[in-house]
Coordinates of C-alpha atoms and ligand atoms in Angstrom, one line a residue:
M1 CA 0.0 0.0 0.0
T2 CA 1.2 3.5 -0.8
P3 CA 1.3 5.9 2.2
L4 CA -1.7 7.7 0.7
A5 CA -3.7 4.4 0.4
E6 CA -3.1 3.9 4.2
L7 CA -4.4 7.4 4.9
L8 CA -7.4 7.0 2.7
A9 CA -8.2 3.6 4.1
R10 CA -8.3 5.1 7.7
R11 CA -10.5 7.9 6.5
I12 CA -13.0 5.5 4.9
E13 CA -12.9 3.2 8.0
A14 CA -13.9 6.2 10.1
G15 CA -16.3 8.1 7.8
G16 CA -17.5 5.6 5.2
P17 CA -17.0 5.5 1.4
I18 CA -15.8 8.7 -0.3
T19 CA -16.7 10.1 -3.8
L20 CA -14.5 9.6 -6.7
A21 CA -14.0 13.4 -6.7
D22 CA -12.6 13.3 -3.1
Y23 CA -10.4 10.3 -4.0
M24 CA -9.1 12.1 -7.1
A25 CA -8.4 15.3 -5.3
E26 CA -6.4 13.5 -2.6
C27 CA -4.5 11.4 -5.1
L28 CA -3.5 14.4 -7.2
L29 CA -3.0 17.2 -4.7
H30 CA -2.6 15.8 -1.2
P31 CA 0.1 18.2 0.3
Q32 CA 2.6 15.4 1.2
H33 CA 1.6 12.4 -1.0
G34 CA -0.3 13.9 -4.0
Y35 CA 0.9 13.0 -7.5
Y36 CA 1.3 16.6 -8.7
S37 CA 2.4 17.9 -5.3
T38 CA 5.5 15.7 -5.2
R39 CA 6.9 15.4 -8.7
D40 CA 7.3 16.7 -12.3
P41 CA 5.4 14.0 -14.2
L42 CA 6.3 15.4 -17.6
G43 CA 10.1 15.2 -17.2
R44 CA 12.4 12.7 -18.8
G45 CA 11.3 9.3 -17.5
G46 CA 8.0 10.8 -16.5
D47 CA 4.5 9.3 -16.8
F48 CA 3.0 11.2 -19.7
T49 CA 3.7 13.9 -22.2
T50 CA 1.6 16.8 -23.6
A51 CA 1.3 18.8 -26.8
P52 CA 3.7 21.6 -25.7
E53 CA 6.3 19.0 -24.7
I54 CA 5.9 17.2 -28.1
S55 CA 6.6 20.3 -30.2
Q56 CA 7.3 24.0 -29.9
M57 CA 4.8 24.5 -32.8
F58 CA 1.8 24.0 -30.4
G59 CA 2.7 27.0 -28.2
E60 CA 3.8 29.1 -31.2
L61 CA 0.5 28.7 -33.0
L62 CA -1.7 29.2 -29.9
G63 CA 0.5 32.2 -29.1
L64 CA -0.2 33.7 -32.6
S65 CA -3.9 33.2 -32.1
L66 CA -3.7 35.1 -28.8
A67 CA -1.5 37.8 -30.4
Q68 CA -4.0 38.4 -33.2
A69 CA -6.9 38.6 -30.6
W70 CA -4.8 41.1 -28.6
L71 CA -4.2 43.2 -31.8
D72 CA -7.9 43.0 -32.8
Q73 CA -9.0 44.2 -29.4
G74 CA -6.8 47.3 -29.7
S75 CA -3.6 46.1 -28.0
P76 CA -4.8 46.6 -24.4
T77 CA -1.8 47.6 -22.3
P78 CA -1.0 46.3 -19.8
F79 CA -2.7 42.9 -19.9
V80 CA -2.6 39.7 -18.0
L81 CA -1.1 36.7 -19.8
A82 CA -2.2 33.7 -17.7
E83 CA -1.9 30.0 -17.8
I84 CA -3.7 27.5 -15.6
G85 CA -1.9 24.2 -14.9
P86 CA 1.3 25.3 -16.7
G87 CA 3.2 22.0 -16.1
R88 CA 6.9 22.6 -16.9
G89 CA 6.3 26.1 -18.2
T90 CA 7.0 25.0 -21.8
L91 CA 3.8 26.3 -23.4
M92 CA 4.2 29.7 -21.7
A93 CA 7.9 29.9 -22.8
D94 CA 6.9 29.2 -26.5
V95 CA 4.1 31.8 -26.3
L96 CA 6.4 34.4 -24.8
R97 CA 9.0 33.8 -27.6
T98 CA 6.3 34.1 -30.2
I99 CA 4.7 37.3 -29.0
R100 CA 8.1 39.0 -28.9
A101 CA 7.6 39.4 -32.7
V102 CA 4.5 41.5 -32.1
P103 CA 5.5 45.2 -31.3
G104 CA 4.6 46.2 -27.8
M105 CA 3.0 42.9 -26.8
A106 CA 5.6 41.2 -24.7
A107 CA 6.3 44.5 -22.8
A108 CA 2.5 44.8 -22.1
A109 CA 2.2 41.2 -20.8
Q110 CA 2.2 40.5 -17.1
V111 CA 2.6 36.7 -16.7
H112 CA 0.5 35.0 -14.1
L113 CA 0.3 31.3 -13.5
V114 CA -2.3 29.3 -11.6
E115 CA -0.6 26.3 -10.2
A116 CA -1.3 24.0 -7.2
S117 CA 1.9 22.0 -7.2
P118 CA 5.0 23.3 -5.3
A119 CA 7.2 20.9 -7.3
L120 CA 5.8 22.2 -10.6
R121 CA 6.0 25.9 -9.5
A122 CA 9.7 25.3 -8.9
R123 CA 10.0 23.8 -12.4
Q124 CA 8.1 26.8 -13.9
R125 CA 10.5 29.2 -12.2
E126 CA 13.4 27.4 -13.8
T127 CA 11.8 27.7 -17.3
L128 CA 10.4 31.2 -17.0
G129 CA 12.5 33.1 -14.5
P130 CA 11.4 35.1 -11.5
Q131 CA 9.3 37.6 -13.5
V132 CA 6.1 35.7 -13.1
A133 CA 3.5 35.6 -10.3
W134 CA 1.8 32.4 -9.0
H135 CA -1.8 32.0 -7.8
D136 CA -3.8 29.2 -6.2
G137 CA -6.9 30.1 -8.2
I138 CA -8.3 32.4 -10.9
E139 CA -9.9 34.7 -8.3
T140 CA -6.7 36.5 -7.3
L141 CA -5.6 37.3 -10.9
P142 CA -5.4 41.1 -11.3
E143 CA -8.5 42.8 -12.8
A144 CA -7.2 43.5 -16.3
P145 CA -7.7 42.3 -19.9
L146 CA -7.1 38.5 -19.6
F147 CA -5.4 36.4 -22.3
L148 CA -5.3 32.8 -20.9
L149 CA -4.2 29.3 -21.9
A150 CA -5.2 26.0 -20.4
N151 CA -3.8 22.8 -21.9
E152 CA -4.6 19.5 -20.1
F153 CA -5.7 21.4 -17.0
F154 CA -9.4 20.6 -16.9
D155 CA -8.8 16.8 -17.2
A156 CA -7.0 16.9 -13.9
L157 CA -10.0 18.3 -12.0
P158 CA -11.8 15.8 -9.8
I159 CA -14.9 14.2 -11.3
R160 CA -18.0 12.4 -9.8
Q161 CA -19.4 9.3 -11.6
F162 CA -23.0 8.1 -11.7
V163 CA -24.5 5.0 -13.1
R164 CA -28.1 5.3 -14.4
A165 CA -30.6 3.2 -12.4
G166 CA -34.2 3.8 -13.5
T167 CA -34.9 7.5 -13.2
G168 CA -32.2 7.8 -10.6
W169 CA -28.5 7.4 -10.3
C170 CA -26.0 5.4 -8.2
E171 CA -22.8 7.2 -7.4
R172 CA -19.5 5.4 -7.8
L173 CA -17.8 5.6 -4.4
V174 CA -14.5 4.4 -3.1
G175 CA -14.8 2.0 -0.1
L176 CA -12.8 -0.9 1.4
S177 CA -12.8 -4.6 0.5
P178 CA -13.1 -7.1 3.3
E179 CA -9.3 -7.3 3.3
G180 CA -9.0 -3.5 3.8
A181 CA -7.9 -2.6 0.2
L182 CA -9.4 0.4 -1.6
Q183 CA -12.3 -0.8 -3.7
P184 CA -14.8 1.0 -5.9
G185 CA -18.5 0.4 -5.2
L186 CA -21.9 2.1 -5.8
S187 CA -24.3 4.1 -3.6
A188 CA -28.0 3.3 -3.5
P189 CA -29.9 4.9 -6.4
A190 CA -31.3 8.4 -5.9
P191 CA -32.7 11.1 -8.2
L192 CA -30.3 13.9 -8.9
A193 CA -31.4 17.3 -10.2
A194 CA -28.0 18.1 -11.7
L195 CA -28.4 15.1 -14.0
A196 CA -32.1 15.5 -14.9
H197 CA -31.1 16.6 -18.4
R198 CA -29.2 13.4 -19.0
L199 CA -32.2 11.2 -18.5
A200 CA -33.0 12.0 -22.2
D201 CA -29.8 10.7 -23.7
T202 CA -28.9 7.7 -21.4
A203 CA -30.2 4.2 -20.8
E204 CA -30.1 1.9 -17.8
G205 CA -26.6 1.2 -16.7
D206 CA -25.0 4.1 -18.6
V207 CA -22.2 6.0 -16.8
V208 CA -22.1 9.8 -16.8
E209 CA -19.6 12.1 -15.2
I210 CA -19.7 15.6 -13.8
C211 CA -16.8 17.8 -12.9
P212 CA -18.0 20.2 -10.1
A213 CA -15.0 22.5 -10.2
A214 CA -14.9 23.1 -14.0
A215 CA -17.9 25.4 -14.4
P216 CA -16.9 27.8 -11.6
I217 CA -13.4 28.1 -13.0
A218 CA -14.8 28.7 -16.5
E219 CA -17.2 31.3 -15.1
A220 CA -14.5 33.2 -13.3
I221 CA -12.3 33.3 -16.4
A222 CA -15.3 34.4 -18.6
A223 CA -16.4 37.1 -16.2
R224 CA -13.0 38.7 -16.4
I225 CA -13.0 38.5 -20.2
A226 CA -16.5 40.0 -20.3
R227 CA -15.5 42.9 -18.0
H228 CA -12.0 43.7 -19.4
G229 CA -11.6 42.0 -22.7
G230 CA -9.2 39.2 -23.6
A231 CA -9.6 35.6 -24.7
A232 CA -9.1 32.1 -23.2
L233 CA -7.9 29.1 -25.3
I234 CA -8.9 25.8 -23.6
V235 CA -7.5 22.5 -25.0
D236 CA -8.1 19.1 -23.6
Y237 CA -9.2 15.6 -24.5
G238 CA -12.9 15.0 -24.3
G239 CA -16.0 16.1 -26.1
W240 CA -19.3 18.0 -25.7
H241 CA -20.6 15.9 -22.9
S242 CA -19.5 12.5 -21.5
L243 CA -21.1 9.2 -21.9
G244 CA -19.3 6.3 -20.3
D245 CA -16.4 5.8 -17.9
T246 CA -13.5 8.0 -18.9
F247 CA -11.7 7.9 -15.5
Q248 CA -8.2 6.7 -16.1
A249 CA -4.8 6.2 -14.4
V250 CA -1.5 6.6 -16.3
Q251 CA 1.8 5.5 -14.9
G252 CA 5.0 5.2 -17.0
H253 CA 3.2 6.0 -20.3
A254 CA 0.8 3.0 -19.7
T255 CA -2.7 2.9 -18.3
A256 CA -3.0 1.5 -14.8
D257 CA -5.6 0.5 -12.2
P258 CA -6.7 3.9 -10.7
F259 CA -7.1 2.3 -7.3
A260 CA -3.8 0.4 -7.1
A261 CA -1.3 3.1 -6.2
P262 CA -3.0 6.3 -5.1
G263 CA -0.6 9.2 -5.3
D264 CA 1.8 7.4 -7.7
A265 CA -0.3 7.5 -10.9
D266 CA -1.8 10.4 -12.8
L267 CA -5.6 10.4 -12.7
T268 CA -7.7 12.1 -15.4
A269 CA -11.1 12.1 -17.0
H270 CA -12.3 13.3 -20.3
V271 CA -13.3 17.0 -20.3
D272 CA -16.9 18.0 -21.0
F273 CA -16.9 21.2 -23.0
E274 CA -20.7 21.8 -22.8
P275 CA -20.7 23.0 -19.2
I276 CA -17.6 25.1 -19.8
A277 CA -19.2 26.9 -22.7
A278 CA -22.5 27.3 -20.8
A279 CA -20.6 28.7 -17.8
A280 CA -18.8 31.2 -20.1
R281 CA -22.1 32.4 -21.5
R282 CA -23.7 32.7 -18.1
A283 CA -20.9 35.0 -17.1
G284 CA -21.6 37.3 -20.0
A285 CA -18.8 36.2 -22.5
A286 CA -19.1 34.2 -25.7
A287 CA -17.9 30.7 -26.2
S288 CA -16.7 29.5 -29.7
A289 CA -17.7 26.3 -31.3
M290 CA -15.6 23.3 -30.1
V291 CA -13.0 22.3 -32.6
P292 CA -10.7 19.3 -32.8
Q293 CA -7.1 20.1 -32.1
G294 CA -5.9 18.8 -35.5
V295 CA -8.3 21.2 -37.3
L296 CA -7.4 24.1 -35.0
L297 CA -3.7 23.6 -35.7
E298 CA -4.2 23.2 -39.5
R299 CA -6.2 26.5 -39.5
L300 CA -3.5 28.3 -37.6
G301 CA -0.9 27.2 -40.2
I302 CA 0.9 24.2 -38.7
A303 CA 1.7 22.8 -42.2
A304 CA 3.7 25.9 -43.2
R305 CA 5.4 26.2 -39.8
A306 CA 6.3 22.5 -39.8
E307 CA 7.8 22.9 -43.3
R308 CA 9.8 26.0 -42.2
L309 CA 11.2 24.2 -39.2
A310 CA 12.0 21.1 -41.2
R311 CA 14.4 23.1 -43.5
G312 CA 17.0 23.3 -40.7
L313 CA 16.8 19.6 -39.8
S314 CA 18.1 16.3 -41.0
G315 CA 18.4 12.6 -39.9
P316 CA 16.8 11.7 -36.5
A317 CA 15.9 15.3 -35.7
L318 CA 13.9 15.6 -38.9
E319 CA 12.3 12.2 -38.3
S320 CA 11.2 13.3 -34.8
H321 CA 9.9 16.7 -36.0
L322 CA 7.8 15.0 -38.6
A323 CA 6.5 12.5 -36.0
A324 CA 5.6 15.4 -33.7
H325 CA 3.7 17.2 -36.4
R326 CA 1.7 14.0 -37.1
R327 CA 1.2 13.3 -33.4
L328 CA -0.3 16.7 -32.8
T329 CA -2.7 16.7 -35.8
H330 CA -3.4 13.2 -37.1
P331 CA -7.0 12.1 -36.3
G332 CA -5.6 8.7 -35.1
E333 CA -3.3 10.4 -32.6
M334 CA -4.1 13.6 -30.8
G335 CA -5.8 15.4 -33.6
R336 CA -9.3 14.3 -33.0
V337 CA -9.6 13.2 -29.3
F338 CA -8.2 16.6 -28.2
K339 CA -10.7 19.5 -28.6
A340 CA -10.3 23.2 -28.2
L341 CA -12.8 26.0 -27.2
A342 CA -12.2 29.7 -27.0
I343 CA -13.9 32.2 -24.6
H344 CA -14.0 35.7 -25.9
P345 CA -16.0 39.0 -25.4
Q346 CA -19.5 39.0 -26.9
D347 CA -18.6 42.0 -29.1
Q348 CA -15.5 40.4 -30.5
P349 CA -15.0 37.6 -33.1
P350 CA -13.5 34.4 -31.8
P351 CA -9.7 34.3 -31.9
P352 CA -8.1 33.0 -35.1
G353 CA -8.6 29.2 -35.6
F354 CA -12.0 29.2 -33.8
E355 CA -15.5 29.7 -35.2
P356 CA -18.5 31.2 -33.5
A357 CA -20.9 28.6 -32.0
P358 CA -23.8 27.9 -34.3
R359 CA -26.5 30.1 -32.8
L360 CA -29.5 27.8 -33.2
T361 CA -28.0 24.4 -32.7
A362 CA -25.6 25.0 -29.8
P363 CA -27.1 23.1 -26.9
E364 CA -27.0 25.1 -23.6
Ligands
SAH401 N1 -0.4 22.4 -19.2 C1 0.8 21.6 -19.0 C2 0.7 20.6 -17.9 C3 -0.5 19.7 -17.8 S1 -0.5 18.6 -16.4 C4 1.1 20.9 -20.3 O1 0.3 20.9 -21.3 O2 2.2 20.3 -20.4 C5 -1.7 19.4 -15.3 C6 -1.2 20.7 -14.7 O3 -2.3 21.3 -13.9 C7 -0.1 20.6 -13.7 O4 0.7 21.7 -13.8 C8 -0.8 20.4 -12.4 O5 0.1 20.6 -11.3 C9 -1.8 21.5 -12.5 N2 -3.0 21.3 -11.7 C10 -3.8 20.2 -11.5 N3 -4.8 20.4 -10.7 C11 -4.8 21.7 -10.4 C12 -5.6 22.6 -9.6 N4 -6.7 22.1 -9.0 N5 -5.2 23.9 -9.5 C13 -4.1 24.4 -10.1 N6 -3.3 23.6 -10.8 C14 -3.6 22.3 -11.0

């Protein structure tokens, strides 16, 4: 048993089974034993990799989209350039390098990072230097035009899972086996107002997920963008809304049992973009249509950028550059399962690469 498994087992013994969200929160962010609190999972020999770690092109192209949105909004100066869940700081470094080509933009940018992990804050300081500010949440970001990035952040937020039972739902909980090991189980069925709208598109036994923290975060971002201008680019794997069990553990680049080694494996779930878009609209901002990552990067010109970068390369470096391009965009790799959504002011067009949500068909 990991030290965290011992702690959780004692907590469950005393207070009964816990929700998947409580379990996930402890596994990822427990101050002493949490997965993110204690390590850099993206480093060499780490457990997983992400788009900005695969190629500089990802950050360059998202940076260009933000830069054009900043120009289109009249170059507000100063402005907050923020990232939530910045990992090793690679995406922000690529964005900062890119916006240096835009007169006045880098000088106007105040970099603010929302990061829960002390280990990753230290890594971000190494990458970006001391001229950035850290926050525990969105709420403390300065009140100013906000240009924000979130890549693979929302998938790390704790989810609750429910299994359809008649017109009610059983919640998946974490309890203990007779031998005292952590073991998933189900609560008794009960009706749930928050899932009333899912009775229409689910059948007996179907699993649906909700991420209670996602909408408040999206709402806080959108409220700032509605008040001060700006844009948020959100990229993650997932879809409009979930159907099925997407809760997964990854350790050493392979999927693992999410209950086997709490604190030692990354836990994620697919991101639902519908509640993020709905929260943004509630807060008075606009949400774009959801677009697959591959399509977004094509629209932003990845083919031309990839060709330009390839000119300086040969041998294994060229091979790896071509593989990275394919990995980011190909529908069989990250191109289709990863989606992107932009939040922007109602009186502004979506940032380049994004299209407005279709007015009549966008489900709220
Ligand atoms: N965006 C980076 C890293 C993705 S990993 C990349 O694309 O490479 C998820 C990141 O979100 C990590 O930096 C992790 O520490 C951070 N994180 C997870 N949960 C968080 C929370 N509740 N609040 C703030 N940061 C969080």
